């Protein structure tokens, strides 16, 4: 039985970030993507994620702050590296930060909440692709340091799931080698010994 949804999922891939161009998604498209992102498993209905939109001039300001932070951590940056930091959030017209917001709950572990955030990120990307936009998700060094997370608007307990770069994409995203699904599953064969 043919299914356009399965066909879509089996051909989904990430577009190169520098090739994501204007126009960015409209506010209505963004609302649709966020609504789709929230349709994920969420044990206890905790909503352990949130979304930050980085668009317009704020993307350039973040780049300046990230370049300053990189220099504080590493010393003077070579011009190419400095330019890389300056452009981190301005290569695509829209970046949506998917943020893990852990909640205190005696029954639901933190790792499960983080996984729910990962699922929200994937649903957001699939929704953007279904609306005709190209996407790519990265995290990068600034996600792993408290100062970087603060620059990006995260609270101390929050963590980055990923930054989804979104824009119009006219090309065909390059295909990459994919794993052989037949090597990735097996029937249960009993408890593992040792």
PDB file of C-alpha atoms in Angstrom:
ATOM      1  CA  UNK A   1       0.000   0.000   0.000  1.00  0.00           C
ATOM      2  CA  UNK A   2       1.479   3.324  -1.078  1.00  0.00           C
ATOM      3  CA  UNK A   3       1.598   6.084   1.523  1.00  0.00           C
ATOM      4  CA  UNK A   4       2.681   9.657   0.829  1.00  0.00           C
ATOM      5  CA  UNK A   5       3.607  10.018   4.512  1.00  0.00           C
ATOM      6  CA  UNK A   6       5.972   7.035   4.413  1.00  0.00           C
ATOM      7  CA  UNK A   7       7.426   8.256   1.108  1.00  0.00           C
ATOM      8  CA  UNK A   8       8.005  11.667   2.697  1.00  0.00           C
ATOM      9  CA  UNK A   9       9.669  10.201   5.798  1.00  0.00           C
ATOM     10  CA  UNK A  10      11.910   7.915   3.745  1.00  0.00           C
ATOM     11  CA  UNK A  11      13.234  10.854   1.711  1.00  0.00           C
ATOM     12  CA  UNK A  12      13.521  13.509   4.460  1.00  0.00           C
ATOM     13  CA  UNK A  13      16.991  14.993   4.818  1.00  0.00           C
ATOM     14  CA  UNK A  14      18.727  18.110   6.049  1.00  0.00           C
ATOM     15  CA  UNK A  15      19.490  21.071   3.812  1.00  0.00           C
ATOM     16  CA  UNK A  16      22.877  22.843   4.034  1.00  0.00           C
ATOM     17  CA  UNK A  17      22.444  25.772   6.428  1.00  0.00           C
ATOM     18  CA  UNK A  18      24.091  28.387   4.139  1.00  0.00           C
ATOM     19  CA  UNK A  19      21.561  27.496   1.420  1.00  0.00           C
ATOM     20  CA  UNK A  20      18.514  28.308   3.591  1.00  0.00           C
ATOM     21  CA  UNK A  21      17.224  31.652   2.319  1.00  0.00           C
ATOM     22  CA  UNK A  22      14.373  34.127   2.661  1.00  0.00           C
ATOM     23  CA  UNK A  23      11.482  34.017   2.813  1.00  0.00           C
ATOM     24  CA  UNK A  24      11.394  32.647   6.312  1.00  0.00           C
ATOM     25  CA  UNK A  25       8.291  30.883   7.568  1.00  0.00           C
ATOM     26  CA  UNK A  26       5.348  33.176   8.272  1.00  0.00           C
ATOM     27  CA  UNK A  27       3.959  33.542  11.787  1.00  0.00           C
ATOM     28  CA  UNK A  28       1.112  31.205  10.786  1.00  0.00           C
ATOM     29  CA  UNK A  29       3.595  28.590   9.540  1.00  0.00           C
ATOM     30  CA  UNK A  30       5.620  28.932  12.745  1.00  0.00           C
ATOM     31  CA  UNK A  31       2.472  28.402  14.819  1.00  0.00           C
ATOM     32  CA  UNK A  32       1.700  25.269  12.795  1.00  0.00           C
ATOM     33  CA  UNK A  33       5.251  23.940  13.265  1.00  0.00           C
ATOM     34  CA  UNK A  34       5.118  24.539  17.040  1.00  0.00           C
ATOM     35  CA  UNK A  35       1.694  22.890  17.265  1.00  0.00           C
ATOM     36  CA  UNK A  36       3.088  19.839  15.456  1.00  0.00           C
ATOM     37  CA  UNK A  37       6.159  19.878  17.711  1.00  0.00           C
ATOM     38  CA  UNK A  38       4.003  19.500  20.796  1.00  0.00           C
ATOM     39  CA  UNK A  39       2.244  16.373  19.472  1.00  0.00           C
ATOM     40  CA  UNK A  40       4.854  14.063  20.974  1.00  0.00           C
ATOM     41  CA  UNK A  41       4.955  11.564  23.833  1.00  0.00           C
ATOM     42  CA  UNK A  42       4.991  13.586  27.057  1.00  0.00           C
ATOM     43  CA  UNK A  43       4.666  11.285  30.051  1.00  0.00           C
ATOM     44  CA  UNK A  44       2.711  13.095  32.775  1.00  0.00           C
ATOM     45  CA  UNK A  45       1.791  15.972  30.423  1.00  0.00           C
ATOM     46  CA  UNK A  46       4.720  17.976  31.853  1.00  0.00           C
ATOM     47  CA  UNK A  47       5.491  19.973  28.693  1.00  0.00           C
ATOM     48  CA  UNK A  48       9.228  19.624  29.398  1.00  0.00           C
ATOM     49  CA  UNK A  49      10.272  21.779  26.455  1.00  0.00           C
ATOM     50  CA  UNK A  50       9.908  25.264  25.074  1.00  0.00           C
ATOM     51  CA  UNK A  51      10.844  27.044  21.865  1.00  0.00           C
ATOM     52  CA  UNK A  52      12.836  30.248  21.313  1.00  0.00           C
ATOM     53  CA  UNK A  53      12.594  32.086  17.982  1.00  0.00           C
ATOM     54  CA  UNK A  54      15.761  33.785  16.765  1.00  0.00           C
ATOM     55  CA  UNK A  55      14.982  35.994  13.785  1.00  0.00           C
ATOM     56  CA  UNK A  56      15.717  39.445  12.410  1.00  0.00           C
ATOM     57  CA  UNK A  57      18.569  41.521  13.820  1.00  0.00           C
ATOM     58  CA  UNK A  58      18.758  39.496  17.034  1.00  0.00           C
ATOM     59  CA  UNK A  59      20.596  36.787  15.044  1.00  0.00           C
ATOM     60  CA  UNK A  60      23.462  39.202  14.332  1.00  0.00           C
ATOM     61  CA  UNK A  61      23.578  40.394  17.959  1.00  0.00           C
ATOM     62  CA  UNK A  62      23.839  36.796  19.169  1.00  0.00           C
ATOM     63  CA  UNK A  63      26.721  36.220  16.774  1.00  0.00           C
ATOM     64  CA  UNK A  64      28.607  39.165  18.266  1.00  0.00           C
ATOM     65  CA  UNK A  65      28.058  37.865  21.782  1.00  0.00           C
ATOM     66  CA  UNK A  66      29.141  34.345  20.838  1.00  0.00           C
ATOM     67  CA  UNK A  67      32.314  35.706  19.208  1.00  0.00           C
ATOM     68  CA  UNK A  68      33.080  37.666  22.381  1.00  0.00           C
ATOM     69  CA  UNK A  69      32.494  34.569  24.511  1.00  0.00           C
ATOM     70  CA  UNK A  70      34.720  32.452  22.264  1.00  0.00           C
ATOM     71  CA  UNK A  71      37.505  35.049  22.624  1.00  0.00           C
ATOM     72  CA  UNK A  72      37.099  35.101  26.403  1.00  0.00           C
ATOM     73  CA  UNK A  73      37.489  31.319  26.435  1.00  0.00           C
ATOM     74  CA  UNK A  74      40.187  30.890  23.781  1.00  0.00           C
ATOM     75  CA  UNK A  75      41.962  34.227  23.376  1.00  0.00           C
ATOM     76  CA  UNK A  76      42.056  36.237  20.139  1.00  0.00           C
ATOM     77  CA  UNK A  77      40.361  34.389  17.309  1.00  0.00           C
ATOM     78  CA  UNK A  78      41.704  34.162  13.765  1.00  0.00           C
ATOM     79  CA  UNK A  79      39.552  36.143  11.336  1.00  0.00           C
ATOM     80  CA  UNK A  80      37.953  33.039   9.802  1.00  0.00           C
ATOM     81  CA  UNK A  81      37.007  31.624  13.187  1.00  0.00           C
ATOM     82  CA  UNK A  82      35.663  34.999  14.365  1.00  0.00           C
ATOM     83  CA  UNK A  83      33.528  35.279  11.227  1.00  0.00           C
ATOM     84  CA  UNK A  84      32.240  31.756  11.847  1.00  0.00           C
ATOM     85  CA  UNK A  85      31.043  32.742  15.322  1.00  0.00           C
ATOM     86  CA  UNK A  86      29.547  36.012  14.060  1.00  0.00           C
ATOM     87  CA  UNK A  87      27.436  34.105  11.512  1.00  0.00           C
ATOM     88  CA  UNK A  88      26.277  31.247  13.778  1.00  0.00           C
ATOM     89  CA  UNK A  89      22.643  32.393  13.928  1.00  0.00           C
ATOM     90  CA  UNK A  90      22.408  34.558  10.810  1.00  0.00           C
ATOM     91  CA  UNK A  91      23.025  31.963   8.106  1.00  0.00           C
ATOM     92  CA  UNK A  92      19.326  31.006   7.951  1.00  0.00           C
ATOM     93  CA  UNK A  93      16.413  33.459   8.152  1.00  0.00           C
ATOM     94  CA  UNK A  94      14.921  31.675  11.175  1.00  0.00           C
ATOM     95  CA  UNK A  95      16.443  29.605  13.952  1.00  0.00           C
ATOM     96  CA  UNK A  96      14.190  27.916  16.483  1.00  0.00           C
ATOM     97  CA  UNK A  97      15.837  26.786  19.687  1.00  0.00           C
ATOM     98  CA  UNK A  98      14.283  23.677  21.165  1.00  0.00           C
ATOM     99  CA  UNK A  99      14.934  23.837  24.893  1.00  0.00           C
ATOM    100  CA  UNK A 100      14.617  21.055  27.445  1.00  0.00           C
ATOM    101  CA  UNK A 101      12.822  22.372  30.527  1.00  0.00           C
ATOM    102  CA  UNK A 102      13.185  19.721  33.225  1.00  0.00           C
ATOM    103  CA  UNK A 103      10.386  19.440  35.744  1.00  0.00           C
ATOM    104  CA  UNK A 104      10.505  17.894  39.193  1.00  0.00           C
ATOM    105  CA  UNK A 105       8.526  14.676  39.192  1.00  0.00           C
ATOM    106  CA  UNK A 106       9.005  11.606  41.381  1.00  0.00           C
ATOM    107  CA  UNK A 107       7.864   9.193  38.659  1.00  0.00           C
ATOM    108  CA  UNK A 108       9.304  10.602  35.446  1.00  0.00           C
ATOM    109  CA  UNK A 109      13.089  10.662  34.946  1.00  0.00           C
ATOM    110  CA  UNK A 110      14.891  13.688  33.515  1.00  0.00           C
ATOM    111  CA  UNK A 111      16.266  11.680  30.588  1.00  0.00           C
ATOM    112  CA  UNK A 112      12.723  10.876  29.479  1.00  0.00           C
ATOM    113  CA  UNK A 113      11.875  14.583  29.477  1.00  0.00           C
ATOM    114  CA  UNK A 114      14.966  15.314  27.379  1.00  0.00           C
ATOM    115  CA  UNK A 115      13.949  12.610  24.906  1.00  0.00           C
ATOM    116  CA  UNK A 116      10.517  14.214  24.650  1.00  0.00           C
ATOM    117  CA  UNK A 117      12.330  17.421  23.648  1.00  0.00           C
ATOM    118  CA  UNK A 118      14.197  15.513  20.956  1.00  0.00           C
ATOM    119  CA  UNK A 119      10.925  14.212  19.603  1.00  0.00           C
ATOM    120  CA  UNK A 120       9.503  17.747  19.641  1.00  0.00           C
ATOM    121  CA  UNK A 121      12.520  18.923  17.639  1.00  0.00           C
ATOM    122  CA  UNK A 122      12.055  16.179  15.060  1.00  0.00           C
ATOM    123  CA  UNK A 123       8.324  16.885  14.731  1.00  0.00           C
ATOM    124  CA  UNK A 124       9.111  20.578  14.254  1.00  0.00           C
ATOM    125  CA  UNK A 125      11.565  19.762  11.471  1.00  0.00           C
ATOM    126  CA  UNK A 126       9.150  17.379   9.769  1.00  0.00           C
ATOM    127  CA  UNK A 127       6.388  19.994   9.944  1.00  0.00           C
ATOM    128  CA  UNK A 128       8.687  22.650   8.453  1.00  0.00           C
ATOM    129  CA  UNK A 129       9.678  20.253   5.668  1.00  0.00           C
ATOM    130  CA  UNK A 130       6.021  19.400   5.014  1.00  0.00           C
ATOM    131  CA  UNK A 131       5.317  23.127   4.680  1.00  0.00           C
ATOM    132  CA  UNK A 132       8.025  23.333   2.011  1.00  0.00           C
ATOM    133  CA  UNK A 133      10.972  24.682   4.032  1.00  0.00           C
ATOM    134  CA  UNK A 134      14.462  23.304   4.353  1.00  0.00           C
ATOM    135  CA  UNK A 135      15.799  22.522   7.828  1.00  0.00           C
ATOM    136  CA  UNK A 136      18.983  21.580   9.624  1.00  0.00           C
ATOM    137  CA  UNK A 137      19.542  21.049  13.355  1.00  0.00           C
ATOM    138  CA  UNK A 138      22.785  21.622  15.236  1.00  0.00           C
ATOM    139  CA  UNK A 139      23.806  22.292  18.823  1.00  0.00           C
ATOM    140  CA  UNK A 140      27.496  23.381  18.853  1.00  0.00           C
ATOM    141  CA  UNK A 141      29.944  24.388  21.585  1.00  0.00           C
ATOM    142  CA  UNK A 142      27.874  27.238  23.058  1.00  0.00           C
ATOM    143  CA  UNK A 143      25.141  24.757  24.006  1.00  0.00           C
ATOM    144  CA  UNK A 144      27.507  23.049  26.437  1.00  0.00           C
ATOM    145  CA  UNK A 145      28.631  26.069  28.454  1.00  0.00           C
ATOM    146  CA  UNK A 146      26.516  28.039  30.956  1.00  0.00           C
ATOM    147  CA  UNK A 147      27.597  31.400  29.507  1.00  0.00           C
ATOM    148  CA  UNK A 148      26.546  30.347  26.001  1.00  0.00           C
ATOM    149  CA  UNK A 149      23.175  29.093  27.180  1.00  0.00           C
ATOM    150  CA  UNK A 150      22.621  32.382  29.049  1.00  0.00           C
ATOM    151  CA  UNK A 151      23.390  34.404  25.897  1.00  0.00           C
ATOM    152  CA  UNK A 152      20.802  32.331  24.057  1.00  0.00           C
ATOM    153  CA  UNK A 153      18.099  32.963  26.661  1.00  0.00           C
ATOM    154  CA  UNK A 154      18.135  29.694  28.612  1.00  0.00           C
ATOM    155  CA  UNK A 155      17.656  29.453  32.362  1.00  0.00           C
ATOM    156  CA  UNK A 156      20.412  27.690  34.370  1.00  0.00           C
ATOM    157  CA  UNK A 157      18.558  24.342  34.605  1.00  0.00           C
ATOM    158  CA  UNK A 158      17.520  24.332  30.949  1.00  0.00           C
ATOM    159  CA  UNK A 159      19.478  22.540  28.236  1.00  0.00           C
ATOM    160  CA  UNK A 160      19.637  22.832  24.472  1.00  0.00           C
ATOM    161  CA  UNK A 161      17.992  20.038  22.523  1.00  0.00           C
ATOM    162  CA  UNK A 162      18.988  21.691  19.252  1.00  0.00           C
ATOM    163  CA  UNK A 163      18.860  24.805  17.137  1.00  0.00           C
ATOM    164  CA  UNK A 164      16.733  24.238  14.048  1.00  0.00           C
ATOM    165  CA  UNK A 165      17.750  26.441  11.124  1.00  0.00           C
ATOM    166  CA  UNK A 166      14.845  27.005   8.764  1.00  0.00           C
ATOM    167  CA  UNK A 167      14.433  28.778   5.450  1.00  0.00           C
ATOM    168  CA  UNK A 168      13.350  28.471   1.874  1.00  0.00           C
ATOM    169  CA  UNK A 169      15.417  25.924   0.013  1.00  0.00           C
ATOM    170  CA  UNK A 170      15.311  25.638  -3.760  1.00  0.00           C
ATOM    171  CA  UNK A 171      17.813  22.835  -4.227  1.00  0.00           C
ATOM    172  CA  UNK A 172      17.771  19.129  -3.642  1.00  0.00           C
ATOM    173  CA  UNK A 173      19.322  18.416  -0.261  1.00  0.00           C
ATOM    174  CA  UNK A 174      22.334  16.167  -0.659  1.00  0.00           C
ATOM    175  CA  UNK A 175      21.763  12.533   0.152  1.00  0.00           C
ATOM    176  CA  UNK A 176      24.172  10.851   2.531  1.00  0.00           C
ATOM    177  CA  UNK A 177      24.796   7.206   3.244  1.00  0.00           C
ATOM    178  CA  UNK A 178      22.099   5.767   5.490  1.00  0.00           C
ATOM    179  CA  UNK A 179      22.303   2.689   7.700  1.00  0.00           C
ATOM    180  CA  UNK A 180      20.943  -0.622   6.512  1.00  0.00           C
ATOM    181  CA  UNK A 181      17.692  -1.015   8.517  1.00  0.00           C
ATOM    182  CA  UNK A 182      17.981  -4.814   8.410  1.00  0.00           C
ATOM    183  CA  UNK A 183      21.122  -4.584  10.590  1.00  0.00           C
ATOM    184  CA  UNK A 184      19.418  -2.458  13.240  1.00  0.00           C
ATOM    185  CA  UNK A 185      16.741  -4.785  14.623  1.00  0.00           C
ATOM    186  CA  UNK A 186      16.289  -8.357  15.759  1.00  0.00           C
ATOM    187  CA  UNK A 187      13.695 -10.387  17.567  1.00  0.00           C
ATOM    188  CA  UNK A 188      14.072 -10.637  21.327  1.00  0.00           C
ATOM    189  CA  UNK A 189      16.244 -13.603  22.275  1.00  0.00           C
ATOM    190  CA  UNK A 190      16.020 -13.558  26.065  1.00  0.00           C
ATOM    191  CA  UNK A 191      17.943 -11.852  28.876  1.00  0.00           C
ATOM    192  CA  UNK A 192      21.472 -10.789  28.097  1.00  0.00           C
ATOM    193  CA  UNK A 193      24.124 -12.852  29.815  1.00  0.00           C
ATOM    194  CA  UNK A 194      27.061 -11.179  31.540  1.00  0.00           C
TER     195      UNK A 194
END
